[in-house]
């Protein structure tokens, strides 16, 4: 058996989760600033923030108000804070009136499909951009097909995955796997299937985590 010399990073997240994007981009920045991108292998795993949401979704502000007991004004303020955080990591964010919280299981099916092609992170970022920067409905096949094509994946094979009940069942099984291991909030990062952190941390915190991981690995050689 060939052992990878990379540190594995499993990221459990949802396309609807702004902090998943912010946390990843800060982690990515920390890797780049330390010059150790080639020492880490990232795999994305599914988590649906709202698995029981209606097929048509819910308007974002109304959804936040109902789910978290905040006023519409407070919900709008959260969008402004997200915009600031996205700007900090150099990623576009645009709240458009009527943007909706959506079902994401099909997006997760496609992310699972992209894994074997080495395009998983590229597709994840493209889905984040479509939703947060362009207010696209990433629960529709038309939008998903365009996003898949934009990262160079075979859209015919990808769309075939969405026609397979087994594909959705596979995603549900993976979600249950993480839930049974106590993962109930996102983003959650798990390093080498042992240590884990939840939430979006500052870049300097990620640097410390990365250095600790590299130090432990070097000490074990």
mmCIF file of C-alpha atoms in Angstrom:
data_model
loop_
_atom_site.group_PDB
_atom_site.id
_atom_site.type_symbol
_atom_site.label_atom_id
_atom_site.label_comp_id
_atom_site.label_asym_id
_atom_site.label_seq_id
_atom_site.Cartn_x
_atom_site.Cartn_y
_atom_site.Cartn_z
ATOM 1 C CA UNK A 1 0.000 0.000 0.000
ATOM 2 C CA UNK A 2 1.339 3.437 -0.969
ATOM 3 C CA UNK A 3 0.995 5.967 1.805
ATOM 4 C CA UNK A 4 0.416 9.617 0.873
ATOM 5 C CA UNK A 5 2.975 12.058 2.186
ATOM 6 C CA UNK A 6 0.295 14.743 2.357
ATOM 7 C CA UNK A 7 -1.806 15.789 5.312
ATOM 8 C CA UNK A 8 -5.451 14.993 4.573
ATOM 9 C CA UNK A 9 -7.997 17.712 5.221
ATOM 10 C CA UNK A 10 -11.656 16.645 5.158
ATOM 11 C CA UNK A 11 -13.970 19.658 4.947
ATOM 12 C CA UNK A 12 -17.631 19.089 5.776
ATOM 13 C CA UNK A 13 -19.673 21.965 4.385
ATOM 14 C CA UNK A 14 -22.682 23.189 2.418
ATOM 15 C CA UNK A 15 -22.915 25.436 -0.644
ATOM 16 C CA UNK A 16 -25.392 27.642 1.237
ATOM 17 C CA UNK A 17 -22.914 28.283 4.067
ATOM 18 C CA UNK A 18 -21.064 31.626 3.766
ATOM 19 C CA UNK A 19 -18.689 30.793 6.613
ATOM 20 C CA UNK A 20 -17.666 27.627 4.765
ATOM 21 C CA UNK A 21 -16.371 29.802 1.950
ATOM 22 C CA UNK A 22 -14.735 32.336 4.273
ATOM 23 C CA UNK A 23 -13.108 29.625 6.375
ATOM 24 C CA UNK A 24 -11.752 27.814 3.323
ATOM 25 C CA UNK A 25 -10.360 30.979 1.725
ATOM 26 C CA UNK A 26 -8.603 31.935 4.976
ATOM 27 C CA UNK A 27 -7.173 28.421 5.238
ATOM 28 C CA UNK A 28 -6.074 28.635 1.605
ATOM 29 C CA UNK A 29 -4.417 32.000 2.278
ATOM 30 C CA UNK A 30 -2.581 30.548 5.268
ATOM 31 C CA UNK A 31 -1.294 27.657 3.127
ATOM 32 C CA UNK A 32 -0.102 30.073 0.438
ATOM 33 C CA UNK A 33 1.605 32.435 2.851
ATOM 34 C CA UNK A 34 3.448 29.498 4.415
ATOM 35 C CA UNK A 35 4.235 28.044 0.995
ATOM 36 C CA UNK A 36 2.923 24.584 1.893
ATOM 37 C CA UNK A 37 -0.030 24.116 -0.474
ATOM 38 C CA UNK A 38 1.570 20.944 -1.848
ATOM 39 C CA UNK A 39 1.665 19.320 1.584
ATOM 40 C CA UNK A 40 -2.113 19.180 2.054
ATOM 41 C CA UNK A 41 -4.826 17.192 0.278
ATOM 42 C CA UNK A 42 -8.359 18.601 0.568
ATOM 43 C CA UNK A 43 -11.562 16.580 0.190
ATOM 44 C CA UNK A 44 -15.039 18.111 0.472
ATOM 45 C CA UNK A 45 -17.898 16.228 2.143
ATOM 46 C CA UNK A 46 -21.661 16.877 2.122
ATOM 47 C CA UNK A 47 -23.741 18.599 4.762
ATOM 48 C CA UNK A 48 -27.196 20.039 4.064
ATOM 49 C CA UNK A 49 -28.045 23.004 6.254
ATOM 50 C CA UNK A 50 -31.705 22.721 5.290
ATOM 51 C CA UNK A 51 -32.415 19.210 3.993
ATOM 52 C CA UNK A 52 -36.173 19.583 4.473
ATOM 53 C CA UNK A 53 -36.562 22.961 2.807
ATOM 54 C CA UNK A 54 -39.247 23.230 0.110
ATOM 55 C CA UNK A 55 -38.186 22.502 -3.469
ATOM 56 C CA UNK A 56 -38.592 26.184 -4.342
ATOM 57 C CA UNK A 57 -36.508 27.209 -1.340
ATOM 58 C CA UNK A 58 -37.172 30.185 0.944
ATOM 59 C CA UNK A 59 -36.337 33.864 0.612
ATOM 60 C CA UNK A 60 -33.062 34.390 2.484
ATOM 61 C CA UNK A 61 -34.129 37.128 4.896
ATOM 62 C CA UNK A 62 -37.381 35.386 5.767
ATOM 63 C CA UNK A 63 -35.519 32.113 6.237
ATOM 64 C CA UNK A 64 -32.948 33.638 8.592
ATOM 65 C CA UNK A 65 -35.684 35.430 10.519
ATOM 66 C CA UNK A 66 -37.701 32.240 10.988
ATOM 67 C CA UNK A 67 -34.773 29.901 11.675
ATOM 68 C CA UNK A 68 -32.797 32.117 14.043
ATOM 69 C CA UNK A 69 -35.519 34.326 15.510
ATOM 70 C CA UNK A 70 -34.077 37.569 14.175
ATOM 71 C CA UNK A 71 -35.869 40.519 12.651
ATOM 72 C CA UNK A 72 -35.749 41.187 8.911
ATOM 73 C CA UNK A 73 -33.508 44.175 9.642
ATOM 74 C CA UNK A 74 -31.118 41.963 11.623
ATOM 75 C CA UNK A 75 -31.181 39.376 8.834
ATOM 76 C CA UNK A 76 -30.243 42.074 6.327
ATOM 77 C CA UNK A 77 -27.389 43.157 8.597
ATOM 78 C CA UNK A 78 -26.007 39.619 8.499
ATOM 79 C CA UNK A 79 -25.813 39.885 4.710
ATOM 80 C CA UNK A 80 -23.801 43.097 5.061
ATOM 81 C CA UNK A 81 -21.406 41.323 7.446
ATOM 82 C CA UNK A 82 -21.006 38.455 5.009
ATOM 83 C CA UNK A 83 -20.173 40.932 2.266
ATOM 84 C CA UNK A 84 -17.400 42.409 4.450
ATOM 85 C CA UNK A 85 -15.995 38.951 5.240
ATOM 86 C CA UNK A 86 -16.080 37.912 1.585
ATOM 87 C CA UNK A 87 -14.289 41.125 0.588
ATOM 88 C CA UNK A 88 -11.600 40.341 3.164
ATOM 89 C CA UNK A 89 -10.815 37.043 1.421
ATOM 90 C CA UNK A 90 -11.125 38.507 -2.081
ATOM 91 C CA UNK A 91 -14.351 36.763 -3.038
ATOM 92 C CA UNK A 92 -17.409 38.519 -4.518
ATOM 93 C CA UNK A 93 -20.629 38.645 -2.519
ATOM 94 C CA UNK A 94 -23.785 40.346 -3.703
ATOM 95 C CA UNK A 95 -27.077 40.172 -1.864
ATOM 96 C CA UNK A 96 -29.852 40.480 -4.413
ATOM 97 C CA UNK A 97 -33.453 41.010 -3.410
ATOM 98 C CA UNK A 98 -35.313 37.736 -3.443
ATOM 99 C CA UNK A 99 -32.276 35.457 -3.238
ATOM 100 C CA UNK A 100 -33.368 32.154 -1.750
ATOM 101 C CA UNK A 101 -32.018 29.457 0.526
ATOM 102 C CA UNK A 102 -32.077 26.311 -1.585
ATOM 103 C CA UNK A 103 -31.895 22.547 -1.588
ATOM 104 C CA UNK A 104 -28.297 21.477 -2.179
ATOM 105 C CA UNK A 105 -28.354 17.710 -2.491
ATOM 106 C CA UNK A 106 -27.866 17.840 -6.279
ATOM 107 C CA UNK A 107 -24.885 20.156 -5.820
ATOM 108 C CA UNK A 108 -23.420 17.598 -3.397
ATOM 109 C CA UNK A 109 -23.957 14.795 -5.928
ATOM 110 C CA UNK A 110 -21.957 16.777 -8.476
ATOM 111 C CA UNK A 111 -19.212 17.597 -5.971
ATOM 112 C CA UNK A 112 -18.884 13.888 -5.262
ATOM 113 C CA UNK A 113 -18.696 13.253 -9.015
ATOM 114 C CA UNK A 114 -15.957 15.899 -9.374
ATOM 115 C CA UNK A 115 -13.734 14.230 -6.783
ATOM 116 C CA UNK A 116 -12.372 11.564 -9.144
ATOM 117 C CA UNK A 117 -11.425 14.228 -11.685
ATOM 118 C CA UNK A 118 -9.491 16.327 -9.201
ATOM 119 C CA UNK A 119 -11.927 19.183 -9.784
ATOM 120 C CA UNK A 120 -13.778 19.121 -6.480
ATOM 121 C CA UNK A 121 -12.403 22.342 -4.996
ATOM 122 C CA UNK A 122 -12.724 24.138 -8.325
ATOM 123 C CA UNK A 123 -16.371 23.106 -8.592
ATOM 124 C CA UNK A 124 -17.058 24.014 -4.953
ATOM 125 C CA UNK A 125 -15.721 27.533 -5.499
ATOM 126 C CA UNK A 126 -17.688 27.856 -8.749
ATOM 127 C CA UNK A 127 -20.881 26.887 -6.910
ATOM 128 C CA UNK A 128 -20.119 29.392 -4.148
ATOM 129 C CA UNK A 129 -19.603 32.082 -6.789
ATOM 130 C CA UNK A 130 -22.791 31.215 -8.665
ATOM 131 C CA UNK A 131 -24.836 31.442 -5.484
ATOM 132 C CA UNK A 132 -23.240 34.231 -3.452
ATOM 133 C CA UNK A 133 -21.914 36.481 -6.230
ATOM 134 C CA UNK A 134 -24.543 35.931 -8.910
ATOM 135 C CA UNK A 135 -27.627 34.837 -6.934
ATOM 136 C CA UNK A 136 -28.046 31.852 -9.257
ATOM 137 C CA UNK A 137 -30.434 29.076 -8.309
ATOM 138 C CA UNK A 138 -27.931 26.268 -7.788
ATOM 139 C CA UNK A 139 -30.727 23.783 -7.184
ATOM 140 C CA UNK A 140 -31.761 23.827 -10.863
ATOM 141 C CA UNK A 141 -30.238 21.566 -13.460
ATOM 142 C CA UNK A 142 -29.798 24.395 -15.955
ATOM 143 C CA UNK A 143 -27.567 26.328 -13.566
ATOM 144 C CA UNK A 144 -25.751 23.249 -12.294
ATOM 145 C CA UNK A 145 -24.946 22.106 -15.813
ATOM 146 C CA UNK A 146 -23.462 25.495 -16.671
ATOM 147 C CA UNK A 147 -21.349 25.517 -13.507
ATOM 148 C CA UNK A 148 -20.118 21.974 -14.206
ATOM 149 C CA UNK A 149 -19.142 22.974 -17.751
ATOM 150 C CA UNK A 150 -17.358 26.086 -16.474
ATOM 151 C CA UNK A 151 -14.799 23.968 -14.605
ATOM 152 C CA UNK A 152 -14.224 21.574 -17.504
ATOM 153 C CA UNK A 153 -16.140 18.547 -16.256
ATOM 154 C CA UNK A 154 -18.104 16.221 -18.537
ATOM 155 C CA UNK A 155 -21.580 17.688 -18.139
ATOM 156 C CA UNK A 156 -23.314 14.710 -19.752
ATOM 157 C CA UNK A 157 -21.872 12.264 -17.247
ATOM 158 C CA UNK A 158 -22.479 14.728 -14.421
ATOM 159 C CA UNK A 159 -26.142 15.171 -15.279
ATOM 160 C CA UNK A 160 -26.560 11.412 -15.531
ATOM 161 C CA UNK A 161 -25.528 11.223 -11.874
ATOM 162 C CA UNK A 162 -28.503 13.431 -10.988
ATOM 163 C CA UNK A 163 -30.828 10.886 -12.603
ATOM 164 C CA UNK A 164 -29.568 8.099 -10.365
ATOM 165 C CA UNK A 165 -31.433 7.482 -7.081
ATOM 166 C CA UNK A 166 -28.283 5.741 -5.871
ATOM 167 C CA UNK A 167 -26.337 8.996 -6.164
ATOM 168 C CA UNK A 168 -28.643 10.831 -3.774
ATOM 169 C CA UNK A 169 -28.724 7.839 -1.459
ATOM 170 C CA UNK A 170 -24.937 7.849 -1.405
ATOM 171 C CA UNK A 171 -24.925 11.505 -0.340
ATOM 172 C CA UNK A 172 -27.452 10.825 2.426
ATOM 173 C CA UNK A 173 -25.270 7.954 3.664
ATOM 174 C CA UNK A 174 -22.229 10.224 3.766
ATOM 175 C CA UNK A 175 -24.145 12.907 5.630
ATOM 176 C CA UNK A 176 -25.272 10.347 8.178
ATOM 177 C CA UNK A 177 -21.673 9.140 8.562
ATOM 178 C CA UNK A 178 -20.589 12.613 9.697
ATOM 179 C CA UNK A 179 -23.665 13.235 11.836
ATOM 180 C CA UNK A 180 -23.013 9.999 13.697
ATOM 181 C CA UNK A 181 -19.516 11.270 14.422
ATOM 182 C CA UNK A 182 -20.836 14.411 16.044
ATOM 183 C CA UNK A 183 -20.513 16.797 13.112
ATOM 184 C CA UNK A 184 -23.554 19.065 13.429
ATOM 185 C CA UNK A 185 -22.193 22.431 12.310
ATOM 186 C CA UNK A 186 -20.214 23.672 9.330
ATOM 187 C CA UNK A 187 -17.591 24.322 8.283
ATOM 188 C CA UNK A 188 -15.793 21.501 10.061
ATOM 189 C CA UNK A 189 -12.243 20.552 9.102
ATOM 190 C CA UNK A 190 -10.755 17.204 10.096
ATOM 191 C CA UNK A 191 -7.001 16.719 9.803
ATOM 192 C CA UNK A 192 -5.653 13.228 9.099
ATOM 193 C CA UNK A 193 -8.920 11.756 10.421
ATOM 194 C CA UNK A 194 -8.040 12.770 13.967
ATOM 195 C CA UNK A 195 -8.060 16.406 15.107
ATOM 196 C CA UNK A 196 -10.915 18.670 14.038
ATOM 197 C CA UNK A 197 -12.011 22.309 14.188
ATOM 198 C CA UNK A 198 -15.379 23.896 13.490
ATOM 199 C CA UNK A 199 -16.023 27.427 12.302
ATOM 200 C CA UNK A 200 -14.135 30.046 10.286
ATOM 201 C CA UNK A 201 -10.861 31.049 11.948
ATOM 202 C CA UNK A 202 -8.519 33.994 11.291
ATOM 203 C CA UNK A 203 -5.626 33.374 8.894
ATOM 204 C CA UNK A 204 -3.069 33.504 11.727
ATOM 205 C CA UNK A 205 -4.956 30.788 13.608
ATOM 206 C CA UNK A 206 -4.892 28.545 10.545
ATOM 207 C CA UNK A 207 -1.162 29.180 10.230
ATOM 208 C CA UNK A 208 -0.631 27.956 13.771
ATOM 209 C CA UNK A 209 -2.736 24.861 13.111
ATOM 210 C CA UNK A 210 -0.811 24.163 9.894
ATOM 211 C CA UNK A 211 2.563 24.589 11.570
ATOM 212 C CA UNK A 212 1.504 22.306 14.418
ATOM 213 C CA UNK A 213 0.375 19.655 11.930
ATOM 214 C CA UNK A 214 3.608 19.889 9.948
ATOM 215 C CA UNK A 215 5.675 19.804 13.137
ATOM 216 C CA UNK A 216 3.914 16.683 14.361
ATOM 217 C CA UNK A 217 4.371 15.030 10.984
ATOM 218 C CA UNK A 218 8.085 15.844 10.852
ATOM 219 C CA UNK A 219 8.547 14.567 14.400
ATOM 220 C CA UNK A 220 6.960 11.255 13.447
ATOM 221 C CA UNK A 221 9.314 10.610 10.541
#
